[in-house]
Amino acid sequence: MSRLALSDADKVAREWFVHETKSLGCDVTVDKMGNIFAFWRGRKQGFPPTCAGSHLDTQPTGGRYDGILGVCAGLEMLKILHEQKIETYFPVGVINWTNEEGAGFPISMVGSGVWAGEIPLEKAHELKEVGSDRRTMKEELGRIGYLGKNEANYQAIPLRAHFELHIGEYLPQIVRSTWEASTLVY
């Protein structure tokens, strides 16, 4: 599987994610980094949502379950809420972060890094695509239709908490551990 950030394949996955979350009644927001936030309204409006999520982009030849697992698990949560007609007290949601793998553009965790204030938006937008085309991240966001108008930061789109179910480079250590459950904080 190969779905590099902001590629045509990534656009298809993003469109699927937006379609699925909107069909469940979520409010969908895209920020200037192309991060997609799908929020399920709770009874109490005006509070930041608690979200699950991760990323839909992959490494060039891997990542079938990597970040995609976190997005799909969050989507499944929303489907259950919708099917069972469950009304949460506070809003909840699912996030697809842009270029978390760093394979399409040369810095990993770019979307979440900009949102968190660790990477300046301008620096992220100026990153050049890995490979021969050398287009900027901003150009590619525009090309695939995901250069959002909303500010890409935690002040503009606040979260109460974010949980990420993720299979990745830490899996071998988790499998070898004697812990019944593992929590990775990074």
XYZ file of N, CA and C in Angstrom:
558
model
N 0.847 -1.174 0.000
C 0.000 0.000 0.000
C 0.892 1.236 0.000
N 0.540 2.191 -0.812
C 1.271 3.458 -0.844
C 0.270 4.601 -0.969
N 0.213 5.422 0.071
C -0.666 6.588 0.068
C 0.107 7.744 0.715
N 1.013 8.330 -0.066
C 1.809 9.439 0.441
C 0.920 10.654 0.675
N 1.283 11.458 1.629
C 0.504 12.650 1.967
C 0.319 13.549 0.753
N -0.916 13.967 0.539
C -1.334 14.919 -0.490
C -1.226 14.369 -1.906
N -1.054 13.056 -2.033
C -1.076 12.406 -3.344
C -2.528 12.236 -3.776
N -2.721 11.781 -5.011
C -4.079 11.511 -5.485
C -4.743 10.433 -4.635
N -3.974 9.421 -4.213
C -4.517 8.363 -3.356
C -4.935 8.925 -1.997
N -4.166 9.857 -1.464
C -4.517 10.499 -0.193
C -5.798 11.312 -0.357
N -5.948 11.974 -1.485
C -7.177 12.742 -1.746
C -8.393 11.825 -1.712
N -8.287 10.660 -2.334
C -9.397 9.705 -2.335
C -9.737 9.270 -0.912
N -8.717 8.975 -0.104
C -8.950 8.572 1.285
C -9.575 9.709 2.090
N -9.130 10.931 1.863
C -9.705 12.087 2.548
C -11.184 12.268 2.176
N -11.480 12.131 0.886
C -12.866 12.288 0.445
C -13.759 11.210 1.056
N -13.229 9.983 1.159
C -13.961 8.903 1.820
C -14.241 9.274 3.279
N -13.212 9.749 3.985
C -13.349 10.115 5.394
C -14.389 11.222 5.576
N -14.321 12.255 4.766
C -15.283 13.364 4.863
C -16.694 12.863 4.564
N -16.848 12.056 3.524
C -18.160 11.520 3.184
C -18.734 10.687 4.329
N -17.922 9.783 4.859
C -18.386 8.907 5.941
C -18.794 9.702 7.184
N -17.986 10.657 7.578
C -18.296 11.409 8.803
C -19.496 12.331 8.612
N -19.617 12.941 7.439
C -20.793 13.786 7.188
C -22.067 12.946 7.144
N -21.974 11.736 6.597
C -23.157 10.872 6.525
C -23.634 10.463 7.917
N -22.762 10.564 8.912
C -23.123 10.257 10.290
C -23.621 11.487 11.049
N -23.631 12.627 10.380
C -24.122 13.850 11.007
C -23.051 14.698 11.657
N -21.801 14.428 11.358
C -20.712 15.207 11.956
C -20.543 16.550 11.251
N -20.067 17.525 12.008
C -19.610 18.785 11.448
C -18.147 18.580 11.066
N -17.798 18.859 9.828
C -16.440 18.625 9.347
C -15.762 19.960 9.070
N -14.547 20.098 9.590
C -13.744 21.302 9.430
C -12.378 20.919 8.869
N -11.891 21.694 7.917
C -10.546 21.496 7.373
C -9.759 22.769 7.655
N -8.576 22.611 8.258
C -7.769 23.798 8.557
C -6.752 24.071 7.449
N -5.955 25.108 7.624
C -4.984 25.529 6.606
C -3.862 24.524 6.369
N -3.779 23.501 7.210
C -2.810 22.421 7.021
C -3.444 21.200 6.385
N -4.736 21.277 6.108
C -5.424 20.118 5.549
C -5.829 19.097 6.592
N -5.606 19.398 7.877
C -6.088 18.515 8.935
C -7.612 18.507 8.874
N -8.207 17.324 9.002
C -9.660 17.199 8.925
C -10.186 16.828 10.308
N -11.094 17.648 10.806
C -11.713 17.452 12.113
C -13.190 17.136 11.896
N -13.648 15.984 12.346
C -15.059 15.601 12.245
C -15.620 15.544 13.663
N -16.560 16.432 13.976
C -17.090 16.538 15.335
C -18.546 16.096 15.408
N -18.834 15.248 16.384
C -20.182 14.786 16.725
C -20.658 15.678 17.863
N -21.756 16.336 17.649
C -22.249 17.292 18.657
C -22.735 16.574 19.913
N -22.381 17.145 21.044
C -22.904 16.661 22.311
C -24.043 17.565 22.774
N -24.665 17.192 23.875
C -25.749 18.027 24.426
C -25.225 19.384 24.869
N -24.017 19.402 25.420
C -23.416 20.642 25.910
C -22.531 21.229 24.823
N -23.005 22.261 24.176
C -22.221 22.935 23.153
C -21.296 23.966 23.810
N -20.282 24.371 23.080
C -19.348 25.362 23.591
C -18.180 24.769 24.355
N -18.072 23.440 24.362
C -16.961 22.767 25.026
C -16.107 22.082 23.971
N -14.792 22.033 24.183
C -13.931 21.346 23.216
C -14.231 19.846 23.190
N -14.152 19.230 22.033
C -14.420 17.795 21.939
C -13.239 16.938 22.389
N -13.562 15.723 22.785
C -12.564 14.689 23.004
C -12.520 13.884 21.714
N -11.321 13.707 21.170
C -11.200 13.102 19.838
C -10.291 11.888 19.831
N -10.572 11.033 18.874
C -9.685 9.938 18.500
C -9.176 10.280 17.110
N -8.212 9.541 16.639
C -7.754 9.781 15.277
C -6.287 9.492 15.109
N -5.815 9.774 13.904
C -4.416 9.587 13.557
C -4.218 10.142 12.151
N -3.778 9.307 11.199
C -3.505 9.807 9.853
C -3.823 8.748 8.821
N -4.142 9.204 7.608
C -4.448 8.301 6.499
C -3.269 8.130 5.544
N -2.221 8.955 5.682
C -1.053 8.802 4.806
C -0.188 7.643 5.286
N 0.604 7.087 4.360
C 1.447 5.931 4.671
C 2.887 6.185 4.244
N 3.731 5.249 4.591
C 5.076 5.190 4.034
C 4.949 4.684 2.592
N 6.001 4.794 1.763
C 5.878 4.385 0.358
C 5.436 2.933 0.144
N 5.876 2.016 0.990
C 5.523 0.607 0.764
C 5.044 -0.060 2.048
N 4.341 0.648 2.867
C 3.888 0.022 4.102
C 2.817 0.839 4.782
N 2.433 0.388 5.930
C 1.493 1.162 6.718
C 0.044 0.794 6.525
N -0.227 -0.454 6.148
C -1.604 -0.864 5.922
C -2.468 -0.578 7.150
N -1.935 -0.789 8.344
C -2.718 -0.573 9.561
C -2.138 0.518 10.449
N -1.149 1.186 10.017
C -0.410 2.158 10.817
C -1.350 3.214 11.386
N -1.317 4.413 10.915
C -2.182 5.466 11.427
C -3.636 5.278 11.039
N -3.866 4.528 9.971
C -5.217 4.303 9.477
C -6.066 3.642 10.551
N -5.452 2.800 11.363
C -6.174 2.125 12.439
C -6.825 3.140 13.372
N -6.094 4.189 13.730
C -6.638 5.200 14.636
C -7.802 5.961 14.043
N -7.722 6.257 12.742
C -8.819 6.957 12.068
C -10.031 6.040 11.975
N -9.812 4.796 11.581
C -10.934 3.865 11.429
C -11.572 3.516 12.765
N -10.783 3.403 13.814
C -11.347 3.137 15.142
C -12.225 4.304 15.590
N -11.768 5.527 15.356
C -12.581 6.697 15.690
C -13.852 6.753 14.867
N -13.748 6.403 13.595
C -14.922 6.381 12.723
C -15.918 5.321 13.202
N -15.419 4.185 13.631
C -16.299 3.136 14.152
C -17.033 3.620 15.409
N -16.338 4.378 16.263
C -16.987 4.958 17.437
C -18.160 5.831 17.004
N -17.944 6.682 15.997
C -19.009 7.566 15.511
C -20.162 6.768 14.910
N -19.856 5.686 14.190
C -20.909 4.847 13.612
C -21.782 4.237 14.698
N -21.160 3.768 15.772
C -21.930 3.181 16.869
C -22.808 4.235 17.534
N -22.267 5.411 17.770
C -23.076 6.492 18.348
C -24.285 6.794 17.460
N -24.036 6.850 16.158
C -25.101 7.147 15.205
C -26.145 6.022 15.167
N -25.689 4.783 14.998
C -26.604 3.646 14.884
C -27.434 3.430 16.143
N -26.817 3.636 17.296
C -27.510 3.416 18.566
C -28.231 4.674 19.066
N -28.149 5.741 18.270
C -28.778 7.022 18.610
C -28.356 7.507 20.006
N -27.053 7.405 20.248
C -26.480 7.822 21.530
C -26.139 9.305 21.460
N -26.596 10.026 22.451
C -26.280 11.444 22.547
C -25.244 11.618 23.655
N -24.058 12.068 23.279
C -23.010 12.290 24.271
C -23.260 13.611 24.992
N -22.738 13.712 26.184
C -22.908 14.952 26.941
C -22.067 16.067 26.320
N -20.798 15.766 26.067
C -19.895 16.705 25.416
C -19.618 16.227 23.996
N -19.136 17.110 23.121
C -18.809 16.677 21.760
C -17.620 15.711 21.736
N -17.634 14.829 20.743
C -16.525 13.910 20.489
C -16.202 14.006 19.001
N -15.103 13.425 18.598
C -14.773 13.515 17.184
C -13.634 12.633 16.758
N -13.306 12.762 15.462
C -12.200 12.024 14.846
C -11.392 13.009 14.020
N -10.073 12.838 14.040
C -9.167 13.728 13.318
C -8.300 12.924 12.358
N -8.107 13.467 11.168
C -7.092 12.978 10.236
C -6.030 14.068 10.132
N -4.847 13.800 10.683
C -3.740 14.756 10.628
C -3.008 14.622 9.292
N -2.494 15.715 8.769
C -1.802 15.756 7.472
C -0.308 15.469 7.601
N 0.206 14.621 6.715
C 1.639 14.317 6.600
C 2.271 13.913 7.925
N 1.636 13.008 8.626
C 2.209 12.532 9.891
C 3.388 11.609 9.649
N 3.385 10.871 8.540
C 4.487 9.951 8.248
C 5.757 10.672 7.825
N 5.632 11.787 7.155
C 6.825 12.491 6.686
C 7.441 11.868 5.456
N 6.712 10.996 4.778
C 7.247 10.363 3.573
C 6.993 11.208 2.323
N 5.883 11.913 2.279
C 5.578 12.759 1.128
C 6.301 14.092 1.184
N 6.460 14.597 2.399
C 7.160 15.864 2.654
C 8.098 15.609 3.823
N 9.283 16.244 3.855
C 10.388 15.774 4.690
C 10.343 16.008 6.198
N 9.234 16.316 6.785
C 9.146 16.386 8.245
C 7.937 15.562 8.665
N 8.105 14.681 9.649
C 6.969 13.905 10.122
C 6.153 14.715 11.133
N 4.942 14.281 11.340
C 3.995 14.898 12.277
C 3.801 16.390 12.012
N 3.707 16.758 10.746
C 3.586 18.163 10.369
C 2.224 18.732 10.740
N 1.155 18.032 10.357
C -0.186 18.559 10.626
C -0.443 18.778 12.102
N -0.137 17.775 12.911
C -0.343 17.915 14.353
C 0.673 18.882 14.951
N 1.872 18.934 14.363
C 2.896 19.857 14.859
C 2.522 21.313 14.663
N 1.920 21.627 13.517
C 1.447 22.997 13.283
C 0.302 23.300 14.236
N -0.664 22.379 14.346
C -1.803 22.579 15.242
C -1.337 22.831 16.681
N -0.300 22.105 17.121
C 0.206 22.229 18.492
C 1.101 23.451 18.695
N 1.448 24.152 17.623
C 2.304 25.325 17.745
C 3.786 25.018 17.734
N 4.147 23.795 17.392
C 5.553 23.389 17.367
C 6.229 23.659 16.019
N 5.445 23.735 14.955
C 5.971 24.000 13.615
C 5.209 25.194 13.051
N 5.905 26.245 12.633
C 5.198 27.390 12.045
C 4.467 26.999 10.757
N 3.281 27.518 10.569
C 2.477 27.218 9.389
C 3.240 27.529 8.102
N 3.921 28.661 8.061
C 4.639 29.062 6.859
C 5.741 28.057 6.512
N 6.443 27.568 7.528
C 7.497 26.573 7.305
C 6.890 25.294 6.725
N 5.771 24.865 7.278
C 5.111 23.658 6.781
C 4.646 23.850 5.340
N 4.032 24.981 5.057
C 3.542 25.251 3.703
C 4.670 25.290 2.684
N 5.861 25.675 3.090
C 6.997 25.782 2.170
C 7.768 24.476 1.988
N 7.435 23.428 2.745
C 8.127 22.149 2.583
C 7.966 21.655 1.152
N 9.057 21.160 0.591
C 9.050 20.666 -0.789
C 8.795 19.157 -0.802
N 7.985 18.741 -1.741
C 7.629 17.340 -1.915
C 8.887 16.503 -2.161
N 8.954 15.335 -1.538
C 10.053 14.415 -1.758
C 9.893 13.828 -3.160
N 10.945 13.845 -3.948
C 10.872 13.305 -5.306
C 11.142 14.360 -6.351
N 10.741 14.085 -7.563
C 11.123 14.933 -8.682
C 10.291 16.197 -8.855
N 9.028 16.190 -8.464
C 8.178 17.348 -8.742
C 8.556 18.581 -7.925
N 8.894 18.369 -6.686
C 9.362 19.439 -5.788
C 8.326 20.541 -5.592
N 7.052 20.191 -5.596
C 6.007 21.172 -5.290
C 5.941 21.367 -3.790
N 5.411 22.509 -3.380
C 5.310 22.777 -1.949
C 4.068 22.123 -1.366
N 4.088 21.975 -0.062
C 2.946 21.408 0.634
C 1.703 22.266 0.399
N 1.856 23.577 0.429
C 0.713 24.461 0.199
C 0.142 24.262 -1.203
N 1.013 24.130 -2.198
C 0.551 23.894 -3.571
C -0.225 22.586 -3.678
N 0.280 21.557 -3.038
C -0.386 20.255 -3.103
C -1.697 20.241 -2.312
N -1.740 20.939 -1.183
C -3.011 21.077 -0.461
C -4.058 21.726 -1.352
N -3.665 22.767 -2.074
C -4.577 23.432 -2.994
C -4.980 22.539 -4.154
N -4.016 21.809 -4.702
C -4.285 20.938 -5.848
C -5.329 19.880 -5.529
N -5.245 19.275 -4.331
C -6.202 18.215 -3.999
C -7.457 18.757 -3.310
N -7.523 20.078 -3.098
C -8.728 20.679 -2.534
C -8.831 20.634 -1.027
N -7.693 20.530 -0.341
C -7.719 20.459 1.120
C -6.885 21.548 1.795
N -6.764 22.688 1.156
C -6.158 23.862 1.793
C -7.319 24.611 2.446
N -7.590 24.260 3.686
C -8.747 24.822 4.384
C -8.585 26.292 4.703
N -9.666 26.895 5.103
C -9.681 28.320 5.449
C -9.529 28.553 6.949
N -9.761 27.518 7.760
C -9.682 27.658 9.216
C -8.231 27.687 9.687
N -7.970 28.484 10.684
C -6.622 28.557 11.261
C -6.201 27.176 11.753
N -4.932 26.863 11.604
C -4.387 25.551 11.975
C -3.669 25.661 13.313
N -4.441 25.792 14.384
C -3.830 25.827 15.711
C -4.852 25.455 16.778
N -4.334 25.138 17.945
C -5.195 24.672 19.030
C -6.067 25.773 19.623
N -5.727 27.038 19.377
C -6.609 28.106 19.846
C -7.862 28.173 18.972
N -7.692 27.999 17.671
C -8.824 28.073 16.737
C -9.687 26.809 16.790
N -9.045 25.658 16.966
C -9.758 24.377 17.014
C -9.278 23.638 18.273
N -9.820 24.017 19.434
C -9.361 23.396 20.682
C -9.916 21.987 20.867
N -9.150 21.165 21.559
C -9.570 19.810 21.913
C -9.473 19.649 23.420
N -10.392 18.895 23.989
C -10.303 18.549 25.420
C -9.220 17.489 25.597
N -9.212 16.503 24.697
C -8.207 15.432 24.726
C -8.165 14.780 23.354
N -7.048 14.099 23.087
C -6.901 13.361 21.826
C -6.292 12.003 22.136
N -6.925 10.957 21.620
C -6.449 9.594 21.801
C -6.093 9.030 20.441
N -4.965 8.341 20.381
C -4.520 7.788 19.103
C -4.221 6.310 19.252
N -4.998 5.509 18.567
C -4.724 4.085 18.446
C -3.824 3.946 17.227
N -2.649 3.359 17.414
C -1.646 3.425 16.362
C -0.795 2.166 16.375
N -0.561 1.607 15.219
C 0.405 0.521 15.083
C 1.579 1.099 14.326
N 2.743 0.957 14.872
C 3.885 1.540 14.205
C 5.186 0.929 14.672
N 6.186 1.774 14.703
C 7.534 1.309 14.981
C 7.724 0.765 16.391
N 6.778 1.033 17.304
C 6.921 0.552 18.669
C 6.306 -0.827 18.872
N 5.633 -1.364 17.865
C 4.958 -2.640 18.002
C 5.880 -3.762 18.486
N 7.097 -3.933 17.936
C 7.950 -5.030 18.430
C 8.242 -4.931 19.930
N 8.462 -3.720 20.438
C 8.733 -3.567 21.860
C 7.493 -3.897 22.691
N 6.325 -3.514 22.182
C 5.090 -3.806 22.911
C 4.849 -5.307 22.950
N 5.047 -5.980 21.822
C 4.823 -7.426 21.752
C 5.762 -8.161 22.696
N 7.017 -7.710 22.798
C 8.002 -8.365 23.667
C 7.815 -8.016 25.137
N 7.058 -6.969 25.426
C 6.928 -6.539 26.817
C 6.078 -7.526 27.605
N 6.202 -7.474 28.904
C 5.397 -8.327 29.775
C 4.175 -7.584 30.299
N 4.002 -6.357 29.863
C 2.848 -5.567 30.297
C 1.574 -6.122 29.676
N 0.494 -6.023 30.431
C -0.798 -6.438 29.877
C -1.338 -5.377 28.929
N -0.969 -4.124 29.159
C -1.374 -3.028 28.291
C -0.222 -2.055 28.218
N -0.103 -1.384 27.120
C 0.976 -0.416 26.944
C 0.404 0.936 26.542
N 0.957 1.953 27.129
C 0.614 3.316 26.755
C 1.887 4.019 26.361
N 1.882 4.589 25.180
C 3.044 5.318 24.698
C 2.717 6.795 24.703
N 3.564 7.574 25.307
C 3.383 9.018 25.310
C 4.617 9.615 24.667
N 4.391 10.398 23.615
C 5.520 11.044 22.944
C 5.101 12.348 22.387
